[in-house]
PDB file of C-alpha atoms and ligand atoms in Angstrom:
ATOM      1  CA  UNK A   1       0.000   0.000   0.000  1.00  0.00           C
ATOM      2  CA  UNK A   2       1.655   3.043  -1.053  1.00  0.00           C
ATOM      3  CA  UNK A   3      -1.564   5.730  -0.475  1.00  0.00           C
ATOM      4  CA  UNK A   4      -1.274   7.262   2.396  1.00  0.00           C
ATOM      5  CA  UNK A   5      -4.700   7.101   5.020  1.00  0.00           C
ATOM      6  CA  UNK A   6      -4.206  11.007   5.835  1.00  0.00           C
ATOM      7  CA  UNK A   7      -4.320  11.740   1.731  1.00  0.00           C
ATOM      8  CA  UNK A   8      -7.064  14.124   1.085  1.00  0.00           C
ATOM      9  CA  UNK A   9      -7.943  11.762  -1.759  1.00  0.00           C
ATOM     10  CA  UNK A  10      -7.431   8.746  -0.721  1.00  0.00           C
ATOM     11  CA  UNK A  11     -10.789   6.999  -1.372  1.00  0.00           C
ATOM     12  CA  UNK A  12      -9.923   7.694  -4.960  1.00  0.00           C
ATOM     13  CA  UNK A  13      -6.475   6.406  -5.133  1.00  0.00           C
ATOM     14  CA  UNK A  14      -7.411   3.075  -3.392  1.00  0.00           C
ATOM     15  CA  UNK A  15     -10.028   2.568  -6.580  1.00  0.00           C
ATOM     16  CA  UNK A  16      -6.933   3.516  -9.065  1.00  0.00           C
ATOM     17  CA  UNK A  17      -4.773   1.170  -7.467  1.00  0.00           C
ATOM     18  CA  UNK A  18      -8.045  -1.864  -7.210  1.00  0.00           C
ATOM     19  CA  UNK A  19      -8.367  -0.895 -11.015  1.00  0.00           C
ATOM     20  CA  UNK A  20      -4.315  -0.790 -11.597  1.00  0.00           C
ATOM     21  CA  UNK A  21      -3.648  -4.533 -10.344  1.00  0.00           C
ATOM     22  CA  UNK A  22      -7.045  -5.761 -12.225  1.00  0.00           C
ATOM     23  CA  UNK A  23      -5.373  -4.503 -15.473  1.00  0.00           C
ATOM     24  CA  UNK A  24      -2.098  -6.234 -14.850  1.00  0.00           C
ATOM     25  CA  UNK A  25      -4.090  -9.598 -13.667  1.00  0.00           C
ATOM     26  CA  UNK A  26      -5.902  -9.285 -17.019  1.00  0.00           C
ATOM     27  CA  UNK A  27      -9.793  -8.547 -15.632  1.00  0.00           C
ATOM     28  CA  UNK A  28     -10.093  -5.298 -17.139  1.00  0.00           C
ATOM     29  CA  UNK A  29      -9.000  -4.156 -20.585  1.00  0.00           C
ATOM     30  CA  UNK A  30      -6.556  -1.285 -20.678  1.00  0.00           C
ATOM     31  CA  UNK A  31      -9.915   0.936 -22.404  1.00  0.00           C
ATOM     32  CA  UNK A  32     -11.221   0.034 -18.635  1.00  0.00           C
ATOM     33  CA  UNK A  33      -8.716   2.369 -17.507  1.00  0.00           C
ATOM     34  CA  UNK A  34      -9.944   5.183 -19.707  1.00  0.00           C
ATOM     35  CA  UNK A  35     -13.468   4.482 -18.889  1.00  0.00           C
ATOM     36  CA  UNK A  36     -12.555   4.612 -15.352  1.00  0.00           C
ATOM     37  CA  UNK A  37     -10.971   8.358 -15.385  1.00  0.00           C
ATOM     38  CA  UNK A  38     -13.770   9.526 -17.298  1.00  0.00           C
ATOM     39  CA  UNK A  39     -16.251   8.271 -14.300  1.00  0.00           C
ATOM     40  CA  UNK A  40     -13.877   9.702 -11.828  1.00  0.00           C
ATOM     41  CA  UNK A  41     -14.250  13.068 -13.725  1.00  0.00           C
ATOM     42  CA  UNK A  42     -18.307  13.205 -13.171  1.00  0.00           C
ATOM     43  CA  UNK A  43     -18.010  11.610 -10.385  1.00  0.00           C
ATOM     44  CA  UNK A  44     -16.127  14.664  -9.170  1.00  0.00           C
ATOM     45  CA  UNK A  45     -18.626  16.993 -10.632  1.00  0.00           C
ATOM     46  CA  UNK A  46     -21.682  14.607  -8.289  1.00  0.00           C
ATOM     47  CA  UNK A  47     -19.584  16.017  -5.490  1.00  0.00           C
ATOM     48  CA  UNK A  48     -18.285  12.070  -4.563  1.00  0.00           C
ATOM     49  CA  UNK A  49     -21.518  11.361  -2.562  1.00  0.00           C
ATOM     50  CA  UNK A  50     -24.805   9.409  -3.361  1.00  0.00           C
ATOM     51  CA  UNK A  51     -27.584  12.030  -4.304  1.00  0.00           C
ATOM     52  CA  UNK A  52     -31.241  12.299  -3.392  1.00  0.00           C
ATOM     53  CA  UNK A  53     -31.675  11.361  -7.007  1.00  0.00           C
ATOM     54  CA  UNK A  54     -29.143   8.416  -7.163  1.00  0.00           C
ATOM     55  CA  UNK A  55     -31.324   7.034  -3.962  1.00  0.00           C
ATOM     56  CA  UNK A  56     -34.694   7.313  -5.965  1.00  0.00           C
ATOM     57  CA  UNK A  57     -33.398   5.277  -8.919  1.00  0.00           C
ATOM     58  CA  UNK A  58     -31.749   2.500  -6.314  1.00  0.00           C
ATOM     59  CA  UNK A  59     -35.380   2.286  -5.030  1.00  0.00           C
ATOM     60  CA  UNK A  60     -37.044   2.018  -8.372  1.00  0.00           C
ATOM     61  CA  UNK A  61     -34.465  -0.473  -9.830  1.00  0.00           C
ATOM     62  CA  UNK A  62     -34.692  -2.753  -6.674  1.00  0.00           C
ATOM     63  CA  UNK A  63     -38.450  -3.007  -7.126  1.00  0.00           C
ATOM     64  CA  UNK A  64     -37.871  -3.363 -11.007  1.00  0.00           C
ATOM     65  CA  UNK A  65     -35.873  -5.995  -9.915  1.00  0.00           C
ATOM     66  CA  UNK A  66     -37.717  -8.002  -7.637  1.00  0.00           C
ATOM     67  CA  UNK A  67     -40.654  -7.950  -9.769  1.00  0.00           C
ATOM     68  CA  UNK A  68     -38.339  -9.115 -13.135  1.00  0.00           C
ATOM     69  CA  UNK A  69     -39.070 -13.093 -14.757  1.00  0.00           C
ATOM     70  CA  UNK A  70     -35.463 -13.510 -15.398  1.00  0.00           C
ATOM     71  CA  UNK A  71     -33.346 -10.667 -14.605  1.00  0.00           C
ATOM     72  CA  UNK A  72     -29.511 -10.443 -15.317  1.00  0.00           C
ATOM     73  CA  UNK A  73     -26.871  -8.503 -14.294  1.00  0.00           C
ATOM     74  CA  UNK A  74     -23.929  -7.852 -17.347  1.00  0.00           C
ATOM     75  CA  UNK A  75     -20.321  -8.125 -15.953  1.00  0.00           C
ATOM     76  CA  UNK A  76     -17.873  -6.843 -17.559  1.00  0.00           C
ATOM     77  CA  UNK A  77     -14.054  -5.989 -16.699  1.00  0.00           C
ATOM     78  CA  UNK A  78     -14.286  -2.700 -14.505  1.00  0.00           C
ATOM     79  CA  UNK A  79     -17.462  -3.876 -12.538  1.00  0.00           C
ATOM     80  CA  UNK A  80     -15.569  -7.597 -11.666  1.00  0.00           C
ATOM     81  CA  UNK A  81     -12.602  -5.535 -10.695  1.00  0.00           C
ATOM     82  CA  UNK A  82     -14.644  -2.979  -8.189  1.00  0.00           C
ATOM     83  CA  UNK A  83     -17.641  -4.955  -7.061  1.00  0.00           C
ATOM     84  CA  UNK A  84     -16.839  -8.849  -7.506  1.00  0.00           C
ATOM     85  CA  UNK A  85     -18.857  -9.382  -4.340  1.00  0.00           C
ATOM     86  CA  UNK A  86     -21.560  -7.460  -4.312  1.00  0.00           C
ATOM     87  CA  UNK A  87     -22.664  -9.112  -7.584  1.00  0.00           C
ATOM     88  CA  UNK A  88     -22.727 -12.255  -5.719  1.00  0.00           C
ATOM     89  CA  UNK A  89     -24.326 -11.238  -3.205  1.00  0.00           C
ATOM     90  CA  UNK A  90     -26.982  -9.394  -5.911  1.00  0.00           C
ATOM     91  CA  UNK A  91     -27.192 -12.278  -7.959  1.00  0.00           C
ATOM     92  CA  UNK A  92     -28.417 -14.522  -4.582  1.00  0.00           C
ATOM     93  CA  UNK A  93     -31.309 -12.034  -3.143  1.00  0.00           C
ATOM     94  CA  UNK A  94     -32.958 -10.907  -5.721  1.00  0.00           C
ATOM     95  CA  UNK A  95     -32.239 -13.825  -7.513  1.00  0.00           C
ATOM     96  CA  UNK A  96     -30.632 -12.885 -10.473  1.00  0.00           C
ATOM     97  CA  UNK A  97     -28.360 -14.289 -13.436  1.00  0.00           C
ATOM     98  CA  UNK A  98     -24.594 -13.428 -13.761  1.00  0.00           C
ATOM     99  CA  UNK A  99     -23.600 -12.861 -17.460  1.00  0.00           C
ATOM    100  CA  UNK A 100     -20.335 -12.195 -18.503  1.00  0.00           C
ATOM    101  CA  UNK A 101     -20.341  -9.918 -21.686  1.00  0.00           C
ATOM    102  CA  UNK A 102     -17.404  -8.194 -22.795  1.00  0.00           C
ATOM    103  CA  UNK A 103     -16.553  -5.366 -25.539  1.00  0.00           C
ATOM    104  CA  UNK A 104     -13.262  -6.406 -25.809  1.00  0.00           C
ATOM    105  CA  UNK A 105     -13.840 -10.120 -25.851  1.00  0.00           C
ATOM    106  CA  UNK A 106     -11.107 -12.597 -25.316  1.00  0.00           C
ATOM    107  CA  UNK A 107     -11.340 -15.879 -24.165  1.00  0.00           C
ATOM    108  CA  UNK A 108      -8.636 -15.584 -21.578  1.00  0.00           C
ATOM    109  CA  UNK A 109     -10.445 -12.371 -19.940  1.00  0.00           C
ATOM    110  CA  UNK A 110     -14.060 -14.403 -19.784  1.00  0.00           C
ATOM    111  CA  UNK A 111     -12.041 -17.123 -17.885  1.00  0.00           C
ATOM    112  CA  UNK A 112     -10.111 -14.364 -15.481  1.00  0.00           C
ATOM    113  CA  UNK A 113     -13.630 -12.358 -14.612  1.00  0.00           C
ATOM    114  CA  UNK A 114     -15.188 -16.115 -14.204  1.00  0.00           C
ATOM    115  CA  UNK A 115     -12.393 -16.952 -11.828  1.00  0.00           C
ATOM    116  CA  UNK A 116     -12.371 -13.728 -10.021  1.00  0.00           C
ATOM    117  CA  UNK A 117     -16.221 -13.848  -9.407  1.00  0.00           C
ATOM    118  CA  UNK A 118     -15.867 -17.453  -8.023  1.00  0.00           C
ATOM    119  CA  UNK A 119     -13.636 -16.522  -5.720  1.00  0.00           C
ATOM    120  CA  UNK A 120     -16.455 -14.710  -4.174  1.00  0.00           C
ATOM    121  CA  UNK A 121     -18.414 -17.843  -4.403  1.00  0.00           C
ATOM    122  CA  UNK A 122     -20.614 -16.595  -7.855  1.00  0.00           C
ATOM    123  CA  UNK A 123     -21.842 -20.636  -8.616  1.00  0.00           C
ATOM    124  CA  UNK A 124     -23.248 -20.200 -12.180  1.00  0.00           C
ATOM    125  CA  UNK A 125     -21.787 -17.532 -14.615  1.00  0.00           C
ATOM    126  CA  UNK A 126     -22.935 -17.614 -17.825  1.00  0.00           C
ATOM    127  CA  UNK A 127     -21.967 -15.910 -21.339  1.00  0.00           C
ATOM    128  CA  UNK A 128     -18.299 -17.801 -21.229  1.00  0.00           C
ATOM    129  CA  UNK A 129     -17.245 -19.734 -24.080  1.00  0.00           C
ATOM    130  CA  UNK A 130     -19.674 -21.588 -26.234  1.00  0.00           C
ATOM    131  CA  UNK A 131     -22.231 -20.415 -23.564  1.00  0.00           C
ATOM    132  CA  UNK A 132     -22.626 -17.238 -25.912  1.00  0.00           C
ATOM    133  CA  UNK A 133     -24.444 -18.775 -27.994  1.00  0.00           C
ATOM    134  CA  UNK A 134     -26.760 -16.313 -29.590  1.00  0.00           C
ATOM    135  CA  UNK A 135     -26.166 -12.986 -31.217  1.00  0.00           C
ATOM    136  CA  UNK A 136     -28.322  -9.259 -30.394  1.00  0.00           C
ATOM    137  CA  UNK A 137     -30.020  -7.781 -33.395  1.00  0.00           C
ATOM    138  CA  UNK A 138     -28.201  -5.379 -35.292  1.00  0.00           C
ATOM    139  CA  UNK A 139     -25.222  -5.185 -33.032  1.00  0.00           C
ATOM    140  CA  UNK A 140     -21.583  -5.562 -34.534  1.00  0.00           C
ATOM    141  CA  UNK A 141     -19.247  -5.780 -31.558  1.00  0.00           C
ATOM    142  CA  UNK A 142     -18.337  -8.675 -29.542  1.00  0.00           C
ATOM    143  CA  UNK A 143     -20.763  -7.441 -26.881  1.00  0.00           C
ATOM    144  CA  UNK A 144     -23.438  -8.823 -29.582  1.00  0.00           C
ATOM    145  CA  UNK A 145     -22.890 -12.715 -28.533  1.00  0.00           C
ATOM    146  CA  UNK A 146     -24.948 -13.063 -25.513  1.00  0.00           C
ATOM    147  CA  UNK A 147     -26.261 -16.276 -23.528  1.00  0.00           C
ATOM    148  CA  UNK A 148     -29.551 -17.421 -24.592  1.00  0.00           C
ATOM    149  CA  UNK A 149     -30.376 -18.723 -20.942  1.00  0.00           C
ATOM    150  CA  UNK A 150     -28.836 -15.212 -19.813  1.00  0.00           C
ATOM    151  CA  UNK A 151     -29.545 -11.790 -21.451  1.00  0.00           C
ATOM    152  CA  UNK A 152     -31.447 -13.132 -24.786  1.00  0.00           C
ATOM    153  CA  UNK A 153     -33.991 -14.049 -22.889  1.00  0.00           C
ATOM    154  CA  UNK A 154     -33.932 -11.859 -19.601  1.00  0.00           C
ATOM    155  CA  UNK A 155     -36.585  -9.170 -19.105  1.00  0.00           C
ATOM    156  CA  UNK A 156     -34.808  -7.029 -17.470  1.00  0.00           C
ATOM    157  CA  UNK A 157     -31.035  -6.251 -17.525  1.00  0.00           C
ATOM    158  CA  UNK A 158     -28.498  -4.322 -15.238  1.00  0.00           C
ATOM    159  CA  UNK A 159     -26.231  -2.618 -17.399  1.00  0.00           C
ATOM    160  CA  UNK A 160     -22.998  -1.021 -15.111  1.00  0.00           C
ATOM    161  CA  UNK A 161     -20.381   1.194 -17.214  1.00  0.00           C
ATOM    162  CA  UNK A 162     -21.790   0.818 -20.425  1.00  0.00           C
ATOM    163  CA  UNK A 163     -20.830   1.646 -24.063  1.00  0.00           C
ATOM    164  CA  UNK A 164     -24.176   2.763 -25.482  1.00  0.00           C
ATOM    165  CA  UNK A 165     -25.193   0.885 -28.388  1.00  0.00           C
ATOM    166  CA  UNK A 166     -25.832  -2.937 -26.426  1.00  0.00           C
ATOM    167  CA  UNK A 167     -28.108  -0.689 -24.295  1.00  0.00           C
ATOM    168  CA  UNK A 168     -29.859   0.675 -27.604  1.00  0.00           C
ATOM    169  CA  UNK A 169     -30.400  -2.851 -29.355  1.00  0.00           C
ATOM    170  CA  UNK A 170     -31.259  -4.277 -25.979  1.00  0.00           C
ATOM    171  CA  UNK A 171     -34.342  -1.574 -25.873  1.00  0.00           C
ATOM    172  CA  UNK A 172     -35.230  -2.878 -29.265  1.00  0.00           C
ATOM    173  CA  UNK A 173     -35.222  -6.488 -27.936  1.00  0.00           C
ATOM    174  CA  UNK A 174     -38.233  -4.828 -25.818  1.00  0.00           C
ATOM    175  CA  UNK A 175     -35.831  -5.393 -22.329  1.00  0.00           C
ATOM    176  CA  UNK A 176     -36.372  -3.281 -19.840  1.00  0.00           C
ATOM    177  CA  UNK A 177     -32.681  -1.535 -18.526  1.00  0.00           C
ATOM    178  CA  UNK A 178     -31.181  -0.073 -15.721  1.00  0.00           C
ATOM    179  CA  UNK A 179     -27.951   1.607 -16.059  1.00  0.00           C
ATOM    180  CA  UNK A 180     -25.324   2.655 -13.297  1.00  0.00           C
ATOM    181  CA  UNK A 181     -23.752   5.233 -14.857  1.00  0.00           C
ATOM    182  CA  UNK A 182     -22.115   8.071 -13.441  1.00  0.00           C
ATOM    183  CA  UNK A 183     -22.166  10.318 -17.243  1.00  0.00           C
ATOM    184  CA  UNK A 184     -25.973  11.670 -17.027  1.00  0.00           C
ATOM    185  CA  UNK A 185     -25.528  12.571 -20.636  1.00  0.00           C
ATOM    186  CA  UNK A 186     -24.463   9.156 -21.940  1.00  0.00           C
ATOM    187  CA  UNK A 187     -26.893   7.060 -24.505  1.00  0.00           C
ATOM    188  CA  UNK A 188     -26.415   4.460 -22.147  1.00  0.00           C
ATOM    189  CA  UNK A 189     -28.136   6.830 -19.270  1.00  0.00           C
ATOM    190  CA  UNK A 190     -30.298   8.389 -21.776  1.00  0.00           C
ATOM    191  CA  UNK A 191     -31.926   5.334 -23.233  1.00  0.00           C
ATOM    192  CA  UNK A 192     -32.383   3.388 -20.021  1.00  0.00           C
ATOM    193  CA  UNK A 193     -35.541   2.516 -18.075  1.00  0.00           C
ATOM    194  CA  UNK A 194     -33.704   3.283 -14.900  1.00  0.00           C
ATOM    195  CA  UNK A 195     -30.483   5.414 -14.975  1.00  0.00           C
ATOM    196  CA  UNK A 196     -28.702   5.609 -11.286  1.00  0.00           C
ATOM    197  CA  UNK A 197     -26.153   8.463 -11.793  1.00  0.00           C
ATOM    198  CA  UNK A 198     -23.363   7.787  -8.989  1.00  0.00           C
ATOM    199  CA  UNK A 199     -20.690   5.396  -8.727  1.00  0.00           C
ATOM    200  CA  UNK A 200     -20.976   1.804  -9.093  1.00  0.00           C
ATOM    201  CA  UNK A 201     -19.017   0.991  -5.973  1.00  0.00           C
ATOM    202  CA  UNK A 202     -21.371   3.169  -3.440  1.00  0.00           C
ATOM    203  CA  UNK A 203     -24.502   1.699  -5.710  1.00  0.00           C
ATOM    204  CA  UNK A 204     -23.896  -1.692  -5.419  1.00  0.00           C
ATOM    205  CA  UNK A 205     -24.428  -2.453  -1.531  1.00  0.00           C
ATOM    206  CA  UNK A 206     -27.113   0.417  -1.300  1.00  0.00           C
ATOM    207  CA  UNK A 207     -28.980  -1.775  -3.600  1.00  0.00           C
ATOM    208  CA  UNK A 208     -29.083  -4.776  -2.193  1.00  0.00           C
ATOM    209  CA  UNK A 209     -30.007  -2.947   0.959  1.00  0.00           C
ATOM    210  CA  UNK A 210     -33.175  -1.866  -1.357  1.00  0.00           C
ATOM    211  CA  UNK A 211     -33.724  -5.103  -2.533  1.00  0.00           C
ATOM    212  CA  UNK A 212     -33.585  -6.452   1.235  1.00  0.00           C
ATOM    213  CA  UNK A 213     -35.958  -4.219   2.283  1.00  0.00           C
ATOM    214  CA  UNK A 214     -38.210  -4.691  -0.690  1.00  0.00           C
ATOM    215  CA  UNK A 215     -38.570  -7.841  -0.009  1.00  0.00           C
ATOM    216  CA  UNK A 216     -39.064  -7.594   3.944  1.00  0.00           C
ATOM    217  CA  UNK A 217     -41.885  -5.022   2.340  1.00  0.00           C
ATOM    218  CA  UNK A 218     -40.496  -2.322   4.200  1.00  0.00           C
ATOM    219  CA  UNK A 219     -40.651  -0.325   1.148  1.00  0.00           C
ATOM    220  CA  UNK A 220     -43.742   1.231  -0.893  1.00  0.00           C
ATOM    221  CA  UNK A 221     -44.857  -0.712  -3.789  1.00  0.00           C
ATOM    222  CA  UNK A 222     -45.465   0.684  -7.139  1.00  0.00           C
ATOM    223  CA  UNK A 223     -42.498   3.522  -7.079  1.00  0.00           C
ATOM    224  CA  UNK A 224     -43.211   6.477  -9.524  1.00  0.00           C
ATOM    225  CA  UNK A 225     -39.601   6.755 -11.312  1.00  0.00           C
ATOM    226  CA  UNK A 226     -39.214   9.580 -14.241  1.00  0.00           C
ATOM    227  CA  UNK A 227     -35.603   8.746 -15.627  1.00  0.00           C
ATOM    228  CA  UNK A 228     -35.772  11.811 -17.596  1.00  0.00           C
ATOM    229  CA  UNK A 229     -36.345  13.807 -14.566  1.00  0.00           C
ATOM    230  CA  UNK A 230     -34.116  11.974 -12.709  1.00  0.00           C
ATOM    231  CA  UNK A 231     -31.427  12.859 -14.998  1.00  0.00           C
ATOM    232  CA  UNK A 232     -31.977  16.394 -15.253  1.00  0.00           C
ATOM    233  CA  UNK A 233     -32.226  17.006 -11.816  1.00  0.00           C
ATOM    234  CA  UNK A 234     -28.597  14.970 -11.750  1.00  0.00           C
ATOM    235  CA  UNK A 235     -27.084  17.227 -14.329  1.00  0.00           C
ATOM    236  CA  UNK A 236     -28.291  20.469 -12.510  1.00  0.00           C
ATOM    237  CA  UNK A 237     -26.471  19.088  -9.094  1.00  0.00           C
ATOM    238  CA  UNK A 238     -23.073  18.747 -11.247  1.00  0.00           C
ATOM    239  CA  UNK A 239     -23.845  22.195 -12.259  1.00  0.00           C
ATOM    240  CA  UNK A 240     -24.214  23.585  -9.071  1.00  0.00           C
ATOM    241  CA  UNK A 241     -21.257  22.109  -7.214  1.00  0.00           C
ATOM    242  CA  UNK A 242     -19.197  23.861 -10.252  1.00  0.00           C
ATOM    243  CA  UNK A 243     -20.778  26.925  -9.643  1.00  0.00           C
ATOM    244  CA  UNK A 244     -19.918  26.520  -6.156  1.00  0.00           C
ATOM    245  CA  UNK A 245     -16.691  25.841  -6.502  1.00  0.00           C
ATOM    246  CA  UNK A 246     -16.092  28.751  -9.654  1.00  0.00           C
ATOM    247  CA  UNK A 247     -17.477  31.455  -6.612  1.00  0.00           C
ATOM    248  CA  UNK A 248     -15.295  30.073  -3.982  1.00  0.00           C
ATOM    249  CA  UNK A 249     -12.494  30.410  -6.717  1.00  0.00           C
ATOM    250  CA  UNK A 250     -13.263  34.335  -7.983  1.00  0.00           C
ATOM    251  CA  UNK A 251     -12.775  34.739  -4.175  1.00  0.00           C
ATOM    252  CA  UNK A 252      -9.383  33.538  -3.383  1.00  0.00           C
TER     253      UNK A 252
HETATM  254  O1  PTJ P 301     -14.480  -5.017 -19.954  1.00  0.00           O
HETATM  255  P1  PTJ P 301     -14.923  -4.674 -21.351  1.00  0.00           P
HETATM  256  O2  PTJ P 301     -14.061  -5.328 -22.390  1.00  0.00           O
HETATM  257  O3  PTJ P 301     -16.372  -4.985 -21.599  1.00  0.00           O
HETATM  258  O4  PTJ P 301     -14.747  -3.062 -21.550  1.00  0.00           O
HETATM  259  C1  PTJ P 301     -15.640  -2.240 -20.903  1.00  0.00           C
HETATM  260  C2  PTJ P 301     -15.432  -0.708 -21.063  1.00  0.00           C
HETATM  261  C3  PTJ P 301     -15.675  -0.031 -19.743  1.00  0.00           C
HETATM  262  C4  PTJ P 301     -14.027  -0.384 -21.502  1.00  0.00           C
HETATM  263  C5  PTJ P 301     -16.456  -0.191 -22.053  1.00  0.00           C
HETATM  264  O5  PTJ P 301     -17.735  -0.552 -21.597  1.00  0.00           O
HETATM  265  C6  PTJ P 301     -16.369   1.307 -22.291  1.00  0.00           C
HETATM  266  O6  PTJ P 301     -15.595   1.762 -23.098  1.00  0.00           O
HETATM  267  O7  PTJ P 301     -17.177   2.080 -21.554  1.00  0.00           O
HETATM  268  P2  PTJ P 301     -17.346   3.674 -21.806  1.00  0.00           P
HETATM  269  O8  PTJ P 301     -17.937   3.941 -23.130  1.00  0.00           O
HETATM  270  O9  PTJ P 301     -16.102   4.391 -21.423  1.00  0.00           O
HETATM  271  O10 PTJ P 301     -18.465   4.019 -20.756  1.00  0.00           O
HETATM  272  C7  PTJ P 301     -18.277   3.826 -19.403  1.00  0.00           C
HETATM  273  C8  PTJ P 301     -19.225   4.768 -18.652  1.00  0.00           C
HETATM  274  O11 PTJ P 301     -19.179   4.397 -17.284  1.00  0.00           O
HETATM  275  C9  PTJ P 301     -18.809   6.252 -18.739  1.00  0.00           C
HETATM  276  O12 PTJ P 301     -19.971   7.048 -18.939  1.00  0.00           O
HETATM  277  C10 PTJ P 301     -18.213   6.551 -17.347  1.00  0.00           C
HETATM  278  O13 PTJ P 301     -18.478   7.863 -16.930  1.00  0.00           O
HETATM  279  C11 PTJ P 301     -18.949   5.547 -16.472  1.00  0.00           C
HETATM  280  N1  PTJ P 301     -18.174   5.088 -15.309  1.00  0.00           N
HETATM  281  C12 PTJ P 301     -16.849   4.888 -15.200  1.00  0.00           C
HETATM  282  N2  PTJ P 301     -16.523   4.439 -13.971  1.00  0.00           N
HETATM  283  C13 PTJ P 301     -17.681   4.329 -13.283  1.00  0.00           C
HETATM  284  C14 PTJ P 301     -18.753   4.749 -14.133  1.00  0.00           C
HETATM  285  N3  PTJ P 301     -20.028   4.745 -13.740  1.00  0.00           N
HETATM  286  C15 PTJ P 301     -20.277   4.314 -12.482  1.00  0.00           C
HETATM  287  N4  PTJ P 301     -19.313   3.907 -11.608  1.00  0.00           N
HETATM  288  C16 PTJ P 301     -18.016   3.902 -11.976  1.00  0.00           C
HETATM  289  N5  PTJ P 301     -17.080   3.489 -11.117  1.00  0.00           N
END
């Protein structure tokens, strides 16, 4: 451990350096590492912290959910990495498939993330190998071979860090999608059912906190959720922490 505790940013660092060894173990693909300094750029902007908003669409997508046929959650490099246990743990209340679906797909990653998730004692993971055995409409990347037990035929599908157009042909395949994505302004976020705008690694366990209390029905049934409104109202809090922080500057 080189970070030191007493760094002001030292929440931050400990993610690099999680996302640093994943790369050299081979989990995440070295556009992971882009994709991850482009979340820590918004996520700066959210102000680090889970909003109202964030909390609203963790509610909704619990209850979305609970009430799914055959819901899945999509792995791919950065989320194995930064929340290997929580989508175990996801994947055995709600009960929910774990696919593995990769843009840049390699055989040898799909048996690292498998690995790495059964360390965490994940017991079926599908989309590996052969298991991908059937391709979404109109979709030309390697994120187009899905499993037909998995995401071809889920209803609903939990989409973290996406790329945008799996999300699109996913909406055409009439699947309902929730999205944990920190960029408000992504097609991911805009073409989801449920966008939650915050980071993936303060999402995860609030969810299944949701999902627990869903169940328990400690929580109100029937959620109104706007994702348009949600997202707006996400934007404009990114917008006011900078003009926050452009006032504090003009008066240094
Ligand atoms: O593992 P693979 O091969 O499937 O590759 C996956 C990556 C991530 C490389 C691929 O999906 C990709 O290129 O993603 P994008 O287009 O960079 O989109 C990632 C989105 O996730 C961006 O809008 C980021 O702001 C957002 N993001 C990054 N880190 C986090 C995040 N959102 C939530 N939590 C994060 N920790």
């Amino acid at each position: 451990m080189i970070v030191p505790k007493s760094h002001p940013r030292y929440e931050s660092l400990l993610l690099r350096e999680k996302i640093t060894d994943c790369l050299k173990e081979g989990v995440i693909s070295e556009a992971g590492i882009a994709a991850h300094g482009r979340g820590e750029a918004f996520d700066y902007f959210l102000g680090e912290k889970t909003t109202d908003e964030a909390n609203k669409a963790i509610k909704a997508a619990a209850e979305m959910l609970c009430k799914a046929k055959n819901p899945v959650i999509s792995v791919n490099g950065n989320i194995a990495c930064l929340v290997p246990k929580e989508i175990v743990e996801l994947s055995e209340i709600v009960p929910l498939k774990i696919e593995i679906n990769l843009f840049y797909r390699t055989r040898e990653r799909e048996v690292k993330i498998k690995k790495r998730l059964e360390k965490y004692r994940a017991k079926e993971i599908l989309g590996v190998g052969d298991d991908a055995n059937e391709i979404i409409p109109g979709l030309d990347s390697l994120r187009g071979k899905v499993s037909r037990e998995g995401i071809f035929s889920s209803d609903v599908v939990i989409v973290p860090l996406e790329d945008g157009d799996r999300a699109l042909a996913l909406k055409k395949m009439e699947k309902r999608i929730i999205a944990i994505d920190l960029n408000p302004l992504s097609r991911t976020s805009l073409c989801a059912d449920i966008t939650i705008v915050d980071n993936v690694v303060r999402v995860m366990p609030k969810l299944i906190e949701e999902i627990k209390k869903f169940k328990e029905k400690k929580i109100e049934e029937n959620l109104e959720f706007d994702n348009r409104k949600n997202l707006k109202e996400s934007i404009k809090i990114m917008k006011k922490n900078l003009s926050n922080w452009e006032k504090k500057f003009n008066q240094r």
